[in-house]
JSON list of C-alpha atoms and ligand atoms in Angstrom, two decimals:
[
{"chain": "C", "resi": 273, "resn": "MET", "atom": "CA", "xyz": [59.54, -13.62, -12.16]},
{"chain": "C", "resi": 274, "resn": "ALA", "atom": "CA", "xyz": [57.52, -15.85, -14.43]},
{"chain": "C", "resi": 275, "resn": "GLU", "atom": "CA", "xyz": [54.24, -14.96, -12.79]},
{"chain": "C", "resi": 276, "resn": "SER", "atom": "CA", "xyz": [54.59, -11.18, -12.77]},
{"chain": "C", "resi": 277, "resn": "GLY", "atom": "CA", "xyz": [52.99, -10.60, -16.19]},
{"chain": "C", "resi": 278, "resn": "ASP", "atom": "CA", "xyz": [49.80, -8.72, -16.80]},
{"chain": "C", "resi": 279, "resn": "ARG", "atom": "CA", "xyz": [47.69, -11.74, -17.64]},
{"chain": "C", "resi": 280, "resn": "PRO", "atom": "CA", "xyz": [45.32, -12.96, -14.96]},
{"chain": "C", "resi": 281, "resn": "SER", "atom": "CA", "xyz": [46.34, -16.31, -13.45]},
{"chain": "C", "resi": 282, "resn": "TYR", "atom": "CA", "xyz": [42.91, -17.50, -12.44]},
{"chain": "C", "resi": 283, "resn": "SER", "atom": "CA", "xyz": [39.73, -17.69, -14.46]},
{"chain": "C", "resi": 284, "resn": "CYS", "atom": "CA", "xyz": [36.23, -19.09, -14.24]},
{"chain": "C", "resi": 285, "resn": "GLY", "atom": "CA", "xyz": [36.44, -22.87, -14.59]},
{"chain": "C", "resi": 286, "resn": "ASN", "atom": "CA", "xyz": [33.22, -22.87, -16.55]},
{"chain": "C", "resi": 287, "resn": "CYS", "atom": "CA", "xyz": [33.74, -20.12, -19.17]},
{"chain": "C", "resi": 288, "resn": "ARG", "atom": "CA", "xyz": [37.38, -18.94, -18.67]},
{"chain": "C", "resi": 289, "resn": "ASN", "atom": "CA", "xyz": [36.34, -15.41, -17.80]},
{"chain": "C", "resi": 290, "resn": "PRO", "atom": "CA", "xyz": [39.47, -13.87, -16.15]},
{"chain": "C", "resi": 291, "resn": "LEU", "atom": "CA", "xyz": [38.98, -13.54, -12.39]},
{"chain": "C", "resi": 292, "resn": "ALA", "atom": "CA", "xyz": [42.20, -12.76, -10.55]},
{"chain": "C", "resi": 293, "resn": "PHE", "atom": "CA", "xyz": [45.94, -12.19, -10.72]},
{"chain": "C", "resi": 294, "resn": "HIS", "atom": "CA", "xyz": [48.39, -14.36, -8.84]},
{"chain": "C", "resi": 295, "resn": "SER", "atom": "CA", "xyz": [49.36, -11.27, -6.82]},
{"chain": "C", "resi": 296, "resn": "ASP", "atom": "CA", "xyz": [45.75, -11.03, -5.57]},
{"chain": "C", "resi": 297, "resn": "LEU", "atom": "CA", "xyz": [45.96, -14.46, -3.94]},
{"chain": "C", "resi": 298, "resn": "LEU", "atom": "CA", "xyz": [46.21, -14.17, -0.16]},
{"chain": "C", "resi": 299, "resn": "SER", "atom": "CA", "xyz": [45.73, -17.75, 1.03]},
{"chain": "C", "resi": 300, "resn": "LYS", "atom": "CA", "xyz": [44.94, -21.25, -0.15]},
{"chain": "C", "resi": 301, "resn": "ALA", "atom": "CA", "xyz": [43.98, -22.42, 3.32]},
{"chain": "C", "resi": 302, "resn": "PHE", "atom": "CA", "xyz": [40.24, -21.91, 3.22]},
{"chain": "C", "resi": 303, "resn": "LYS", "atom": "CA", "xyz": [37.38, -24.35, 3.16]},
{"chain": "C", "resi": 304, "resn": "ALA", "atom": "CA", "xyz": [34.09, -24.09, 1.32]},
{"chain": "C", "resi": 305, "resn": "LYS", "atom": "CA", "xyz": [31.21, -26.46, 0.69]},
{"chain": "C", "resi": 306, "resn": "SER", "atom": "CA", "xyz": [33.04, -28.17, -2.17]},
{"chain": "C", "resi": 307, "resn": "GLY", "atom": "CA", "xyz": [36.39, -28.38, -0.38]},
{"chain": "C", "resi": 308, "resn": "GLN", "atom": "CA", "xyz": [39.46, -26.18, -0.69]},
{"chain": "C", "resi": 309, "resn": "ALA", "atom": "CA", "xyz": [38.97, -22.49, -1.36]},
{"chain": "C", "resi": 310, "resn": "TYR", "atom": "CA", "xyz": [41.29, -19.55, -2.04]},
{"chain": "C", "resi": 311, "resn": "MET", "atom": "CA", "xyz": [41.17, -16.09, -0.52]},
{"chain": "C", "resi": 312, "resn": "PHE", "atom": "CA", "xyz": [41.84, -13.15, -2.84]},
{"chain": "C", "resi": 313, "resn": "SER", "atom": "CA", "xyz": [42.26, -9.46, -2.03]},
{"chain": "C", "resi": 314, "resn": "HIS", "atom": "CA", "xyz": [40.64, -8.55, -5.32]},
{"chain": "C", "resi": 315, "resn": "VAL", "atom": "CA", "xyz": [38.70, -10.29, -8.08]},
{"chain": "C", "resi": 316, "resn": "MET", "atom": "CA", "xyz": [37.41, -8.97, -11.39]},
{"chain": "C", "resi": 317, "resn": "ASN", "atom": "CA", "xyz": [34.50, -9.78, -13.69]},
{"chain": "C", "resi": 318, "resn": "VAL", "atom": "CA", "xyz": [32.20, -10.88, -10.90]},
{"chain": "C", "resi": 319, "resn": "VAL", "atom": "CA", "xyz": [28.80, -9.68, -9.77]},
{"chain": "C", "resi": 320, "resn": "LEU", "atom": "CA", "xyz": [27.82, -9.52, -6.11]},
{"chain": "C", "resi": 321, "resn": "GLY", "atom": "CA", "xyz": [24.69, -11.15, -4.76]},
{"chain": "C", "resi": 322, "resn": "GLN", "atom": "CA", "xyz": [22.55, -10.03, -1.84]},
{"chain": "C", "resi": 323, "resn": "LYS", "atom": "CA", "xyz": [24.27, -9.40, 1.47]},
{"chain": "C", "resi": 324, "resn": "GLU", "atom": "CA", "xyz": [23.32, -11.82, 4.20]},
{"chain": "C", "resi": 325, "resn": "ASP", "atom": "CA", "xyz": [24.45, -12.68, 7.71]},
{"chain": "C", "resi": 326, "resn": "ARG", "atom": "CA", "xyz": [25.83, -16.18, 7.95]},
{"chain": "C", "resi": 327, "resn": "GLN", "atom": "CA", "xyz": [27.28, -18.29, 10.72]},
{"chain": "C", "resi": 328, "resn": "LEU", "atom": "CA", "xyz": [30.52, -19.86, 9.47]},
{"chain": "C", "resi": 329, "resn": "ILE", "atom": "CA", "xyz": [33.00, -22.12, 11.25]},
{"chain": "C", "resi": 330, "resn": "THR", "atom": "CA", "xyz": [35.11, -19.17, 12.45]},
{"chain": "C", "resi": 331, "resn": "GLY", "atom": "CA", "xyz": [32.21, -16.94, 13.47]},
{"chain": "C", "resi": 332, "resn": "LYS", "atom": "CA", "xyz": [29.41, -14.77, 12.20]},
{"chain": "C", "resi": 333, "resn": "TYR", "atom": "CA", "xyz": [29.84, -12.64, 9.08]},
{"chain": "C", "resi": 334, "resn": "THR", "atom": "CA", "xyz": [27.94, -10.50, 6.65]},
{"chain": "C", "resi": 335, "resn": "ILE", "atom": "CA", "xyz": [28.78, -11.99, 3.29]},
{"chain": "C", "resi": 336, "resn": "ALA", "atom": "CA", "xyz": [27.67, -11.54, -0.32]},
{"chain": "C", "resi": 337, "resn": "GLY", "atom": "CA", "xyz": [27.76, -14.31, -2.90]},
{"chain": "C", "resi": 338, "resn": "ILE", "atom": "CA", "xyz": [29.98, -13.70, -5.93]},
{"chain": "C", "resi": 339, "resn": "PHE", "atom": "CA", "xyz": [29.02, -14.87, -9.40]},
{"chain": "C", "resi": 340, "resn": "CYS", "atom": "CA", "xyz": [30.86, -14.98, -12.72]},
{"chain": "C", "resi": 341, "resn": "SER", "atom": "CA", "xyz": [29.75, -11.91, -14.72]},
{"chain": "C", "resi": 342, "resn": "ASN", "atom": "CA", "xyz": [29.69, -13.99, -17.88]},
{"chain": "C", "resi": 343, "resn": "CYS", "atom": "CA", "xyz": [28.15, -17.41, -17.09]},
{"chain": "C", "resi": 344, "resn": "ARG", "atom": "CA", "xyz": [26.68, -16.56, -13.66]},
{"chain": "C", "resi": 345, "resn": "GLN", "atom": "CA", "xyz": [28.21, -19.57, -11.99]},
{"chain": "C", "resi": 346, "resn": "GLU", "atom": "CA", "xyz": [28.42, -19.07, -8.22]},
{"chain": "C", "resi": 347, "resn": "LEU", "atom": "CA", "xyz": [32.11, -18.82, -7.35]},
{"chain": "C", "resi": 348, "resn": "GLY", "atom": "CA", "xyz": [32.19, -18.15, -3.63]},
{"chain": "C", "resi": 349, "resn": "TRP", "atom": "CA", "xyz": [31.57, -15.11, -1.46]},
{"chain": "C", "resi": 350, "resn": "LYS", "atom": "CA", "xyz": [32.88, -11.75, -0.31]},
{"chain": "C", "resi": 351, "resn": "TYR", "atom": "CA", "xyz": [33.42, -11.02, 3.36]},
{"chain": "C", "resi": 352, "resn": "VAL", "atom": "CA", "xyz": [31.58, -7.75, 3.83]},
{"chain": "C", "resi": 353, "resn": "ARG", "atom": "CA", "xyz": [31.77, -7.62, 7.64]},
{"chain": "C", "resi": 354, "resn": "ALA", "atom": "CA", "xyz": [33.11, -9.82, 10.42]},
{"chain": "C", "resi": 355, "resn": "PHE", "atom": "CA", "xyz": [31.30, -9.70, 13.74]},
{"chain": "C", "resi": 356, "resn": "ASP", "atom": "CA", "xyz": [34.40, -10.99, 15.58]},
{"chain": "C", "resi": 357, "resn": "PRO", "atom": "CA", "xyz": [37.18, -8.33, 15.69]},
{"chain": "C", "resi": 358, "resn": "ALA", "atom": "CA", "xyz": [39.80, -11.10, 15.35]},
{"chain": "C", "resi": 359, "resn": "GLN", "atom": "CA", "xyz": [38.37, -11.95, 11.92]},
{"chain": "C", "resi": 360, "resn": "ARG", "atom": "CA", "xyz": [38.24, -8.37, 10.60]},
{"chain": "C", "resi": 361, "resn": "TYR", "atom": "CA", "xyz": [41.28, -8.93, 8.38]},
{"chain": "C", "resi": 362, "resn": "LYS", "atom": "CA", "xyz": [38.96, -10.88, 6.08]},
{"chain": "C", "resi": 363, "resn": "GLU", "atom": "CA", "xyz": [36.68, -7.91, 5.45]},
{"chain": "C", "resi": 364, "resn": "GLY", "atom": "CA", "xyz": [36.69, -6.86, 1.82]},
{"chain": "C", "resi": 365, "resn": "ASN", "atom": "CA", "xyz": [38.36, -10.08, 0.72]},
{"chain": "C", "resi": 366, "resn": "PHE", "atom": "CA", "xyz": [36.94, -12.76, -1.53]},
{"chain": "C", "resi": 367, "resn": "ILE", "atom": "CA", "xyz": [36.69, -16.52, -1.16]},
{"chain": "C", "resi": 368, "resn": "VAL", "atom": "CA", "xyz": [36.57, -18.56, -4.37]},
{"chain": "C", "resi": 369, "resn": "GLU", "atom": "CA", "xyz": [36.09, -22.31, -4.37]},
{"chain": "C", "resi": 370, "resn": "LYS", "atom": "CA", "xyz": [39.05, -24.05, -5.98]},
{"chain": "C", "resi": 371, "resn": "LEU", "atom": "CA", "xyz": [36.65, -26.34, -7.82]},
{"chain": "C", "resi": 372, "resn": "LYS", "atom": "CA", "xyz": [35.19, -23.33, -9.66]},
{"chain": "C", "resi": 373, "resn": "LEU", "atom": "CA", "xyz": [38.56, -21.93, -10.76]},
{"chain": "C", "resi": 374, "resn": "ALA", "atom": "CA", "xyz": [40.81, -22.64, -13.71]},
{"chain": "C", "resi": 375, "resn": "LYS", "atom": "CA", "xyz": [44.53, -21.91, -13.38]},
{"chain": "C", "resi": 376, "resn": "GLU", "atom": "CA", "xyz": [45.80, -20.26, -16.57]},
{"chain": "C", "resi": 377, "resn": "TYR", "atom": "CA", "xyz": [49.50, -21.00, -16.10]},
{"chain": "J", "resi": 650, "resn": "LIG", "atom": "ZN1", "xyz": [32.07, -18.08, -15.97]}
]
C-alpha cells in the first residue's frame, strides 16, 4: 500500500509540524466552526488546553482544545468525556479542522 509508510500523512497547515498518520484517521464526517473536520484516534506534537464542558450539536461533552506544539495554532479539540452514552465512542479521540491541516501526500 502506498500509504503504509512511516511518514505522517497530516501536518499543521501553518508550520508543517507532523500531526497524524493516515492510519490514525477515523472519519472525515465531522463539522467544526470552520467547516469540515477529521476525527483521529491519535495525534502527535500537540499540546492540550484546559478541559471544559461544552454543548455541541450531538450533546454535551468535556473537551480540551488541542494546539500545535510548534506554532501554537489551535487545531481542534479532544473528546475527554461524553455525557451521552451513545457518544462514548468519541472519548479519547481528536477532532482537527480540515482548514488547519496540510496533507503531505
Ligand atoms: Zn504548527
